[in-house]
Amino acid sequence: MDAVTEFLRKLFWAENWPARWNCGEWTDFHGWLYISSNIAIWAAYFAIPLVMIWFMIKRKDQIPFIKVFWLFVLFILTCGTTHLADAMLFYYPAYRLSGLILFICAGVSWAAVIGLTKVMPDALQLKSPVQLEKIIKERTRKLQELSDDLAYQNEQLTSFTDITSHNLRSPVTNLVSLTDLYEEEEDPEQKAEYMRLFKEESHNLLNTLEDLYEVVKVKKADEVKTEKLQFEQVLQRVLGNISTQIESADAKVSYDFSECPEIEYSPAYLESIFLNFLTNSIKYSSPDRKPEIFLKTGKDEHGNVMLSCKDNGLGIDLNKFGDKVFKLHQTFHKNQDGRGVGLYLTKTQIESLGGNISVESEPGKGTEFVVHFNTKPKRI
Amino acid sequence: MIVHVIDDNNIVLMVLRKIIKKHGISDNVHSFKNGEEALSSLKKGIENPALLPDVILLDLNMPVLDGWKFLEEFEKLESKLDKPIDIYILTSSISERDRERASGNRFVKGYITKPVNHKKIKRIAKSA
């Protein structure tokens, strides 16, 4: 302890040693080489931390492991100071002071070693610019998907607003008008007629609500159970269910599923797709010829399963109605059976599982619907 | 006054006819199930202006030729018609988009939302 006290008391004393110039044989060149090099090193070691501090101020919140940065600043400063002390000894041989400076430098250096070792595992986790770019690309792709999905849902919502406005308001306004007329009317016969219409329109409203329920029932992709299905089997099942309709229309249904006989899909949706295509073709068949319907499966250029349904019916003028074919309660013919639900429901079901449906038609010649199943990843 | 009512819904057609006749607005009401039928009647009116209506009550959402398409076709025909015709939109739509679109059309004189009643129809008769 006494030695330490003595050391600190005499820290700045230089009497006990000769100046280094007088120690051994120095030529001017050798001595100045030694001194100037040490001073140059100190100056550089002083400048480097200044640059680092300037950088740290500029990049305030973006520097990882800021504490290690500060340790490095200190480490370089103390290293530089040892070189200044070394030069100083040539004139002022305060070896105690020089020893203390070396001790401080040793302490700071080891602190830097420990600090660096500690942050190394985290530093290794830092992403390189190439990795970051990859991550950004991946996230952008996911965001794009999400944005597409939102656009789809928004479209659904808009079409639902239209549905509420047109399809639900319409029968209700009729009920209101009929009630008004009923109240104002005195003739009992006329009153009975209004009541009959009131009843009829109430049933229409109920039907519309039931149709809407079918549409709302279409679930999200991850809630729909899918299984491996044979197109032929499902079609036969549907044909069995509507055999009376087919017979009375004297319709001829043919198919070729050889290119792609099966699909992983929801059985209920596939049945509904077949059912809507077939009943639609029969309903809108041409009075001039027997209905002929041809169904075919295949694969598109992306390897996705396709289904087409071609008929020789009335056809739809797509220049006039192209944007309305798949909307709810849109009918294009004077045929009163058409309630305009089927294709809307079919489209909703297909799209909910990531597919799409398109139509080609020529008035007077016939219509062809084409379904591309699963063109996109399943909707979330 | 001759009134043409264009609407695909039988109940609306019947209700309008009743109201128009009962309240003495007109004895001459013609119903059309869609824009196309109404248009061919207007075309006949080119030769014989006595057949042309003074007022058209037009639904928007109809099969075959809807209200908007009817207005487009009417524009092409209008210069050949020998009589000014007031068109009133009569719709169950409560969408602002439809209302704005209709107000931008120079042939549309008014926009009425269903349900129809004699007050609304009388207001048309007064302004027509």
PDB file of C-alpha atoms in Angstrom, chain A residues 59-231:
ATOM      1  CA  ARG A  59     -26.272   8.586 -37.108  1.00  0.00           C
ATOM      2  CA  LYS A  60     -27.646   8.986 -33.610  1.00  0.00           C
ATOM      3  CA  ASP A  61     -30.396   6.368 -33.452  1.00  0.00           C
ATOM      4  CA  GLN A  62     -29.164   4.035 -36.137  1.00  0.00           C
ATOM      5  CA  ILE A  63     -25.969   2.681 -34.570  1.00  0.00           C
ATOM      6  CA  PRO A  64     -26.163  -0.750 -33.000  1.00  0.00           C
ATOM      7  CA  PHE A  65     -24.054  -1.477 -29.890  1.00  0.00           C
ATOM      8  CA  ILE A  66     -23.397   2.213 -29.143  1.00  0.00           C
ATOM      9  CA  LYS A  67     -21.670   1.365 -25.814  1.00  0.00           C
ATOM     10  CA  VAL A  68     -18.977  -0.646 -27.632  1.00  0.00           C
ATOM     11  CA  PHE A  69     -18.493   2.325 -29.945  1.00  0.00           C
ATOM     12  CA  TRP A  70     -17.798   4.531 -26.924  1.00  0.00           C
ATOM     13  CA  LEU A  71     -15.352   1.943 -25.524  1.00  0.00           C
ATOM     14  CA  PHE A  72     -13.520   2.014 -28.847  1.00  0.00           C
ATOM     15  CA  VAL A  73     -13.296   5.801 -28.740  1.00  0.00           C
ATOM     16  CA  LEU A  74     -11.764   5.576 -25.275  1.00  0.00           C
ATOM     17  CA  PHE A  75      -9.475   2.698 -26.294  1.00  0.00           C
ATOM     18  CA  ILE A  76      -8.010   4.608 -29.238  1.00  0.00           C
ATOM     19  CA  LEU A  77      -7.625   7.806 -27.169  1.00  0.00           C
ATOM     20  CA  THR A  78      -5.717   6.021 -24.372  1.00  0.00           C
ATOM     21  CA  CYS A  79      -3.537   4.132 -26.884  1.00  0.00           C
ATOM     22  CA  GLY A  80      -2.656   7.483 -28.460  1.00  0.00           C
ATOM     23  CA  THR A  81      -1.822   8.951 -25.058  1.00  0.00           C
ATOM     24  CA  THR A  82       0.743   6.182 -24.395  1.00  0.00           C
ATOM     25  CA  HIS A  83       2.585   7.291 -27.565  1.00  0.00           C
ATOM     26  CA  LEU A  84       2.523  10.931 -26.431  1.00  0.00           C
ATOM     27  CA  ALA A  85       3.950   9.838 -23.050  1.00  0.00           C
ATOM     28  CA  ASP A  86       6.648   7.842 -24.832  1.00  0.00           C
ATOM     29  CA  ALA A  87       7.741  10.967 -26.754  1.00  0.00           C
ATOM     30  CA  MET A  88       7.578  13.039 -23.562  1.00  0.00           C
ATOM     31  CA  LEU A  89      10.133  10.786 -21.816  1.00  0.00           C
ATOM     32  CA  PHE A  90      12.884  12.163 -24.086  1.00  0.00           C
ATOM     33  CA  TYR A  91      12.778  15.480 -22.154  1.00  0.00           C
ATOM     34  CA  TYR A  92      10.653  14.832 -19.069  1.00  0.00           C
ATOM     35  CA  PRO A  93      11.335  11.336 -17.684  1.00  0.00           C
ATOM     36  CA  ALA A  94       8.167  11.029 -15.520  1.00  0.00           C
ATOM     37  CA  TYR A  95       8.146   7.216 -15.695  1.00  0.00           C
ATOM     38  CA  ARG A  96       5.492   6.946 -12.978  1.00  0.00           C
ATOM     39  CA  LEU A  97       3.065   9.067 -15.012  1.00  0.00           C
ATOM     40  CA  SER A  98       3.934   7.046 -18.096  1.00  0.00           C
ATOM     41  CA  GLY A  99       3.311   3.825 -16.135  1.00  0.00           C
ATOM     42  CA  LEU A 100      -0.131   5.062 -14.995  1.00  0.00           C
ATOM     43  CA  ILE A 101      -1.059   5.993 -18.573  1.00  0.00           C
ATOM     44  CA  LEU A 102      -0.035   2.500 -19.731  1.00  0.00           C
ATOM     45  CA  PHE A 103      -2.101   0.958 -16.904  1.00  0.00           C
ATOM     46  CA  ILE A 104      -5.198   2.961 -17.869  1.00  0.00           C
ATOM     47  CA  CYS A 105      -4.688   2.000 -21.528  1.00  0.00           C
ATOM     48  CA  ALA A 106      -4.412  -1.690 -20.540  1.00  0.00           C
ATOM     49  CA  GLY A 107      -7.672  -1.466 -18.520  1.00  0.00           C
ATOM     50  CA  VAL A 108      -9.600   0.233 -21.304  1.00  0.00           C
ATOM     51  CA  SER A 109      -8.222  -2.213 -23.903  1.00  0.00           C
ATOM     52  CA  TRP A 110      -9.435  -5.210 -21.924  1.00  0.00           C
ATOM     53  CA  ALA A 111     -12.798  -3.565 -21.311  1.00  0.00           C
ATOM     54  CA  ALA A 112     -13.055  -3.222 -25.103  1.00  0.00           C
ATOM     55  CA  VAL A 113     -12.136  -6.904 -25.550  1.00  0.00           C
ATOM     56  CA  ILE A 114     -14.841  -7.980 -23.071  1.00  0.00           C
ATOM     57  CA  GLY A 115     -17.402  -5.586 -24.578  1.00  0.00           C
ATOM     58  CA  LEU A 116     -16.713  -6.869 -28.083  1.00  0.00           C
ATOM     59  CA  THR A 117     -16.969 -10.518 -27.037  1.00  0.00           C
ATOM     60  CA  LYS A 118     -20.292  -9.849 -25.349  1.00  0.00           C
ATOM     61  CA  VAL A 119     -21.938  -8.184 -28.345  1.00  0.00           C
ATOM     62  CA  MET A 120     -20.456 -10.605 -30.902  1.00  0.00           C
ATOM     63  CA  PRO A 121     -23.429 -13.053 -30.941  1.00  0.00           C
ATOM     64  CA  ASP A 122     -25.843 -10.153 -31.529  1.00  0.00           C
ATOM     65  CA  ALA A 123     -23.525  -8.573 -34.088  1.00  0.00           C
ATOM     66  CA  LEU A 124     -23.508 -11.818 -36.039  1.00  0.00           C
ATOM     67  CA  GLN A 125     -27.322 -11.619 -36.217  1.00  0.00           C
ATOM     68  CA  LEU A 126     -27.200  -8.277 -38.004  1.00  0.00           C
ATOM     69  CA  LYS A 127     -28.459  -8.524 -41.581  1.00  0.00           C
ATOM     70  CA  SER A 128     -26.235  -7.713 -44.481  1.00  0.00           C
ATOM     71  CA  PRO A 129     -27.608  -5.305 -47.129  1.00  0.00           C
ATOM     72  CA  VAL A 130     -28.208  -8.300 -49.462  1.00  0.00           C
ATOM     73  CA  GLN A 131     -30.147 -10.126 -46.744  1.00  0.00           C
ATOM     74  CA  LEU A 132     -32.092  -6.948 -45.934  1.00  0.00           C
ATOM     75  CA  GLU A 133     -33.018  -6.471 -49.558  1.00  0.00           C
ATOM     76  CA  LYS A 134     -34.308 -10.049 -49.668  1.00  0.00           C
ATOM     77  CA  ILE A 135     -36.385  -9.487 -46.534  1.00  0.00           C
ATOM     78  CA  ILE A 136     -37.807  -6.255 -47.947  1.00  0.00           C
ATOM     79  CA  LYS A 137     -38.736  -8.007 -51.189  1.00  0.00           C
ATOM     80  CA  GLU A 138     -40.473 -10.804 -49.295  1.00  0.00           C
ATOM     81  CA  ARG A 139     -42.393  -8.356 -47.117  1.00  0.00           C
ATOM     82  CA  THR A 140     -43.372  -6.273 -50.123  1.00  0.00           C
ATOM     83  CA  ARG A 141     -44.733  -9.416 -51.770  1.00  0.00           C
ATOM     84  CA  LYS A 142     -46.753 -10.259 -48.649  1.00  0.00           C
ATOM     85  CA  LEU A 143     -48.075  -6.713 -48.452  1.00  0.00           C
ATOM     86  CA  GLN A 144     -49.066  -6.873 -52.109  1.00  0.00           C
ATOM     87  CA  GLU A 145     -50.971 -10.084 -51.423  1.00  0.00           C
ATOM     88  CA  LEU A 146     -52.669  -8.502 -48.450  1.00  0.00           C
ATOM     89  CA  SER A 147     -53.528  -5.460 -50.501  1.00  0.00           C
ATOM     90  CA  ASP A 148     -55.016  -7.651 -53.266  1.00  0.00           C
ATOM     91  CA  ASP A 149     -57.012  -9.474 -50.653  1.00  0.00           C
ATOM     92  CA  LEU A 150     -58.307  -6.237 -49.190  1.00  0.00           C
ATOM     93  CA  ALA A 151     -59.217  -4.996 -52.651  1.00  0.00           C
ATOM     94  CA  TYR A 152     -61.156  -8.236 -53.212  1.00  0.00           C
ATOM     95  CA  GLN A 153     -62.968  -7.898 -49.892  1.00  0.00           C
ATOM     96  CA  ASN A 154     -63.683  -4.268 -50.602  1.00  0.00           C
ATOM     97  CA  GLU A 155     -65.184  -5.218 -53.934  1.00  0.00           C
ATOM     98  CA  GLN A 156     -67.349  -7.813 -52.173  1.00  0.00           C
ATOM     99  CA  LEU A 157     -68.464  -5.202 -49.698  1.00  0.00           C
ATOM    100  CA  THR A 158     -69.321  -2.680 -52.412  1.00  0.00           C
ATOM    101  CA  SER A 159     -71.326  -5.271 -54.271  1.00  0.00           C
ATOM    102  CA  PHE A 160     -73.091  -6.073 -51.011  1.00  0.00           C
ATOM    103  CA  THR A 161     -73.985  -2.406 -50.558  1.00  0.00           C
ATOM    104  CA  ASP A 162     -75.502  -2.460 -54.041  1.00  0.00           C
ATOM    105  CA  ILE A 163     -77.371  -5.638 -53.139  1.00  0.00           C
ATOM    106  CA  THR A 164     -78.861  -4.051 -50.050  1.00  0.00           C
ATOM    107  CA  SER A 165     -79.783  -0.960 -51.979  1.00  0.00           C
ATOM    108  CA  HIS A 166     -81.413  -2.697 -54.952  1.00  0.00           C
ATOM    109  CA  ASN A 167     -82.429  -6.166 -53.985  1.00  0.00           C
ATOM    110  CA  LEU A 168     -83.659  -5.654 -50.465  1.00  0.00           C
ATOM    111  CA  ARG A 169     -85.042  -2.135 -50.702  1.00  0.00           C
ATOM    112  CA  SER A 170     -87.021  -2.895 -53.825  1.00  0.00           C
ATOM    113  CA  PRO A 171     -89.457  -5.500 -52.417  1.00  0.00           C
ATOM    114  CA  VAL A 172     -89.762  -3.581 -49.152  1.00  0.00           C
ATOM    115  CA  THR A 173     -90.735  -0.363 -50.944  1.00  0.00           C
ATOM    116  CA  ASN A 174     -93.363  -2.377 -52.816  1.00  0.00           C
ATOM    117  CA  LEU A 175     -94.776  -3.631 -49.536  1.00  0.00           C
ATOM    118  CA  VAL A 176     -94.977  -0.052 -48.263  1.00  0.00           C
ATOM    119  CA  SER A 177     -96.745   1.122 -51.444  1.00  0.00           C
ATOM    120  CA  LEU A 178     -99.201  -1.778 -51.290  1.00  0.00           C
ATOM    121  CA  THR A 179    -100.030  -1.002 -47.662  1.00  0.00           C
ATOM    122  CA  ASP A 180    -100.713   2.629 -48.622  1.00  0.00           C
ATOM    123  CA  LEU A 181    -103.016   1.566 -51.449  1.00  0.00           C
ATOM    124  CA  TYR A 182    -104.756  -0.958 -49.216  1.00  0.00           C
ATOM    125  CA  GLU A 183    -105.509   1.708 -46.617  1.00  0.00           C
ATOM    126  CA  GLU A 184    -106.848   4.179 -49.155  1.00  0.00           C
ATOM    127  CA  GLU A 185    -108.972   1.602 -50.992  1.00  0.00           C
ATOM    128  CA  GLU A 186    -112.619   0.989 -50.134  1.00  0.00           C
ATOM    129  CA  ASP A 187    -113.620  -1.627 -52.676  1.00  0.00           C
ATOM    130  CA  PRO A 188    -113.287  -5.023 -50.888  1.00  0.00           C
ATOM    131  CA  GLU A 189    -112.406  -6.843 -54.088  1.00  0.00           C
ATOM    132  CA  GLN A 190    -109.564  -4.457 -54.819  1.00  0.00           C
ATOM    133  CA  LYS A 191    -108.439  -4.696 -51.201  1.00  0.00           C
ATOM    134  CA  ALA A 192    -108.235  -8.487 -51.542  1.00  0.00           C
ATOM    135  CA  GLU A 193    -106.147  -8.075 -54.689  1.00  0.00           C
ATOM    136  CA  TYR A 194    -103.707  -5.803 -52.838  1.00  0.00           C
ATOM    137  CA  MET A 195    -103.479  -8.354 -50.056  1.00  0.00           C
ATOM    138  CA  ARG A 196    -102.689 -11.099 -52.574  1.00  0.00           C
ATOM    139  CA  LEU A 197     -99.899  -8.981 -54.091  1.00  0.00           C
ATOM    140  CA  PHE A 198     -98.666  -8.141 -50.613  1.00  0.00           C
ATOM    141  CA  LYS A 199     -98.349 -11.847 -49.865  1.00  0.00           C
ATOM    142  CA  GLU A 200     -96.605 -12.532 -53.165  1.00  0.00           C
ATOM    143  CA  GLU A 201     -94.095  -9.761 -52.611  1.00  0.00           C
ATOM    144  CA  SER A 202     -93.446 -10.927 -49.034  1.00  0.00           C
ATOM    145  CA  HIS A 203     -92.476 -14.296 -50.499  1.00  0.00           C
ATOM    146  CA  ASN A 204     -90.188 -12.595 -52.985  1.00  0.00           C
ATOM    147  CA  LEU A 205     -88.510 -10.777 -50.139  1.00  0.00           C
ATOM    148  CA  LEU A 206     -88.068 -14.026 -48.272  1.00  0.00           C
ATOM    149  CA  ASN A 207     -86.536 -15.627 -51.370  1.00  0.00           C
ATOM    150  CA  THR A 208     -84.107 -12.748 -51.747  1.00  0.00           C
ATOM    151  CA  LEU A 209     -83.095 -13.086 -48.115  1.00  0.00           C
ATOM    152  CA  GLU A 210     -82.542 -16.809 -48.594  1.00  0.00           C
ATOM    153  CA  ASP A 211     -80.412 -16.130 -51.683  1.00  0.00           C
ATOM    154  CA  LEU A 212     -78.372 -13.646 -49.724  1.00  0.00           C
ATOM    155  CA  TYR A 213     -77.898 -16.174 -46.958  1.00  0.00           C
ATOM    156  CA  GLU A 214     -76.434 -18.608 -49.530  1.00  0.00           C
ATOM    157  CA  VAL A 215     -73.939 -15.951 -50.564  1.00  0.00           C
ATOM    158  CA  VAL A 216     -72.994 -14.974 -47.030  1.00  0.00           C
ATOM    159  CA  LYS A 217     -72.529 -18.656 -46.238  1.00  0.00           C
ATOM    160  CA  VAL A 218     -69.572 -18.834 -48.629  1.00  0.00           C
ATOM    161  CA  LYS A 219     -66.755 -19.224 -46.201  1.00  0.00           C
ATOM    162  CA  LYS A 220     -63.126 -18.202 -46.096  1.00  0.00           C
ATOM    163  CA  ALA A 221     -60.756 -20.579 -47.858  1.00  0.00           C
ATOM    164  CA  ASP A 222     -59.269 -22.009 -44.684  1.00  0.00           C
ATOM    165  CA  GLU A 223     -62.714 -22.951 -43.388  1.00  0.00           C
ATOM    166  CA  VAL A 224     -63.726 -24.892 -46.493  1.00  0.00           C
ATOM    167  CA  LYS A 225     -63.147 -28.636 -46.455  1.00  0.00           C
ATOM    168  CA  THR A 226     -61.645 -29.923 -49.664  1.00  0.00           C
ATOM    169  CA  GLU A 227     -61.154 -33.483 -50.898  1.00  0.00           C
ATOM    170  CA  LYS A 228     -60.044 -35.309 -54.005  1.00  0.00           C
ATOM    171  CA  LEU A 229     -63.011 -35.362 -56.390  1.00  0.00           C
ATOM    172  CA  GLN A 230     -63.674 -37.094 -59.704  1.00  0.00           C
ATOM    173  CA  PHE A 231     -65.310 -34.569 -62.050  1.00  0.00           C
TER     174      PHE A 231
END
